[in-house]
Short mmCIF file of C-alpha atoms in Angstrom, two decimals:
data_model
loop_
_atom_site.label_atom_id
_atom_site.label_comp_id
_atom_site.label_asym_id
_atom_site.label_seq_id
_atom_site.Cartn_x
_atom_site.Cartn_y
_atom_site.Cartn_z
CA MET A 1 -0.03 0.08 0.08
CA GLN A 2 2.98 2.33 0.94
CA LYS A 3 4.45 1.76 -2.49
CA ILE A 4 1.11 2.75 -4.44
CA ILE A 5 1.03 5.91 -2.20
CA LYS A 6 4.58 6.68 -2.87
CA ILE A 7 4.09 5.88 -6.87
CA ALA A 8 0.78 8.12 -6.84
CA LEU A 9 2.26 10.92 -5.16
CA ILE A 10 5.24 11.02 -7.57
CA ALA A 11 2.97 11.11 -10.40
CA ILE A 12 1.10 13.87 -9.03
CA GLY A 13 4.25 15.73 -8.45
CA VAL A 14 5.41 15.45 -11.91
CA LEU A 15 2.14 16.22 -13.41
CA SER A 16 1.96 19.27 -11.22
CA ALA A 17 5.40 20.24 -12.30
CA ILE A 18 4.69 20.07 -15.94
CA LEU A 19 1.18 21.74 -15.26
CA TRP A 20 3.18 24.57 -13.45
CA TYR A 21 5.44 25.13 -16.53
CA MET A 22 2.40 25.33 -18.73
CA LEU A 23 0.95 28.33 -16.66
CA PRO A 24 0.38 31.29 -18.77
CA SER A 25 2.82 34.07 -18.58
CA SER A 26 2.33 37.11 -16.26
CA ASP A 27 1.61 39.75 -19.11
CA MET A 28 -1.62 37.59 -19.95
CA PRO A 29 -4.79 39.48 -18.87
CA VAL A 30 -6.13 37.91 -15.66
CA ASP A 31 -9.44 36.62 -16.99
CA GLU A 32 -7.71 34.81 -19.83
CA ALA A 33 -5.36 33.34 -17.55
CA ALA A 34 -7.86 32.16 -15.17
CA GLN A 35 -9.47 30.00 -17.88
CA SER A 36 -6.08 28.43 -18.77
CA GLY A 37 -6.46 24.65 -18.88
CA ALA A 38 -3.16 24.38 -16.86
CA MET A 39 -4.71 26.50 -14.01
CA ASN A 40 -8.01 24.43 -13.88
CA THR A 41 -6.31 21.12 -13.84
CA MET A 42 -4.04 22.60 -11.02
CA PHE A 43 -7.11 23.35 -9.22
CA MET A 44 -8.63 20.05 -9.61
CA ILE A 45 -5.37 18.48 -8.47
CA THR A 46 -5.42 20.47 -5.36
CA TYR A 47 -9.36 20.15 -4.96
CA LEU A 48 -8.59 16.23 -5.13
CA LEU A 49 -5.99 16.13 -2.80
CA LEU A 50 -7.71 18.18 -0.22
CA GLY A 51 -10.68 16.01 -0.54
CA ILE A 52 -8.80 13.03 0.40
CA ALA A 53 -7.02 14.65 3.25
CA VAL A 54 -10.44 15.47 4.63
CA VAL A 55 -11.71 12.33 4.24
CA ALA A 56 -9.13 10.53 5.62
CA SER A 57 -8.94 12.65 8.53
CA LEU A 58 -12.71 12.50 9.26
CA ILE A 59 -12.31 8.38 9.08
CA PHE A 60 -9.45 8.20 11.37
CA THR A 61 -10.84 10.55 13.85
CA LEU A 62 -14.36 8.74 14.02
CA LYS A 63 -12.71 5.48 14.23
CA ASN A 64 -10.54 6.56 17.13
CA LEU A 65 -13.89 8.28 18.71
CA PHE A 66 -15.94 5.26 18.45
CA SER A 67 -13.30 3.10 20.11
CA ASN A 68 -12.75 5.25 23.08
CA PRO A 69 -16.08 5.86 24.90
CA GLN A 70 -14.76 8.20 27.35
CA GLY A 71 -13.48 10.37 24.05
CA LEU A 72 -16.74 10.17 22.83
CA LYS A 73 -18.32 11.51 25.79
CA LYS A 74 -15.63 14.03 25.92
CA THR A 75 -16.24 15.14 22.62
CA LEU A 76 -19.96 15.59 22.79
CA PHE A 77 -19.49 17.45 25.88
CA VAL A 78 -17.25 19.99 23.82
CA VAL A 79 -19.87 20.21 20.85
CA GLY A 80 -22.48 21.01 23.14
CA GLY A 81 -20.51 23.72 24.77
CA PHE A 82 -19.62 25.01 21.32
CA LEU A 83 -23.36 25.12 20.39
CA LEU A 84 -24.30 26.69 23.63
CA VAL A 85 -21.60 29.40 22.80
CA VAL A 86 -23.27 29.81 19.46
CA VAL A 87 -26.91 30.23 20.69
CA ILE A 88 -25.54 32.46 23.28
CA SER A 89 -23.86 34.67 20.50
CA TYR A 90 -27.17 34.45 18.29
CA VAL A 91 -29.31 35.81 21.30
CA LEU A 92 -26.82 38.49 22.04
CA ALA A 93 -26.60 39.82 18.40
CA SER A 94 -28.74 42.63 17.09
CA GLY A 95 -29.32 43.15 13.82
CA THR A 96 -29.33 46.90 13.84
CA ASP A 97 -25.85 47.46 14.14
CA VAL A 98 -25.01 48.66 10.92
CA ASP A 99 -24.97 52.13 9.34
CA PRO A 100 -27.99 52.80 7.12
CA GLU A 101 -26.09 53.67 4.15
CA TYR A 102 -24.82 50.23 4.51
CA LEU A 103 -28.26 48.49 5.40
CA ALA A 104 -29.31 48.78 1.52
CA MET A 105 -26.71 45.93 0.98
CA SER A 106 -27.84 43.39 3.35
CA ASP A 107 -30.78 42.84 5.44
CA GLU A 108 -31.16 42.57 9.26
CA SER A 109 -30.54 38.61 9.06
CA THR A 110 -27.46 38.83 7.52
CA VAL A 111 -26.25 41.53 9.76
CA LYS A 112 -27.37 39.28 12.88
CA LYS A 113 -25.53 36.40 11.61
CA ILE A 114 -22.31 38.43 11.09
CA GLY A 115 -22.89 39.78 14.83
CA MET A 116 -23.26 36.18 16.03
CA GLY A 117 -20.01 35.18 14.18
CA LEU A 118 -18.14 38.11 15.94
CA ASN A 119 -19.76 37.09 19.21
CA VAL A 120 -18.58 33.56 18.70
CA PHE A 121 -14.99 34.85 17.99
CA PHE A 122 -14.96 36.98 21.07
CA ILE A 123 -16.38 34.55 23.43
CA LEU A 124 -14.09 31.40 22.30
CA THR A 125 -10.98 33.96 22.58
CA ILE A 126 -11.93 34.85 26.08
CA ILE A 127 -12.38 30.99 27.18
CA ALA A 128 -8.82 30.58 25.39
CA VAL A 129 -7.18 33.28 27.33
CA ALA A 130 -8.78 32.08 30.46
CA ALA A 131 -7.75 28.57 29.84
CA LEU A 132 -4.23 29.68 29.68
CA VAL A 133 -4.29 32.30 32.38
CA VAL A 134 -6.20 30.71 34.96
CA PRO A 135 -3.89 27.80 35.42
CA ALA A 136 -0.63 29.77 35.23
CA VAL A 137 -2.05 31.91 38.06
CA LYS A 138 -3.02 28.91 40.20
CA ASN A 139 0.49 27.50 39.86
CA MET A 140 1.88 30.68 40.85
CA PHE A 141 0.01 31.11 43.86
CA SER A 142 0.27 27.46 44.96
CA LYS A 143 4.11 27.17 45.23
#
């Protein structure tokens, strides 16, 4: 199996090098360069490799998750906590935080979702910083 993977990676590497050589020159207009066959083929190779990596990581993660019941319990707890953060962020977000001149470009729902995303980011950042600072402070005072 390992030999087959090595051969496939070498073939993809050689094909990518050939496609790299066939890329359009820098003086070609962008709209023509974007339609280049070499460019499209390189994007397809990238999407294929990315898809393989995502599927492989999901398979091995799920296999490991279901083989360890304690890990599954902990993962469900973390996912539940994340969903709780998302719900709290959605409730805290208001859809009216935008200047009236920009409101014509989007509706209240879109603004509320953007606010929710920002709130999720802020809450998770606070949790991450607290997870780093609290044990350090606790360790400092326990000695």
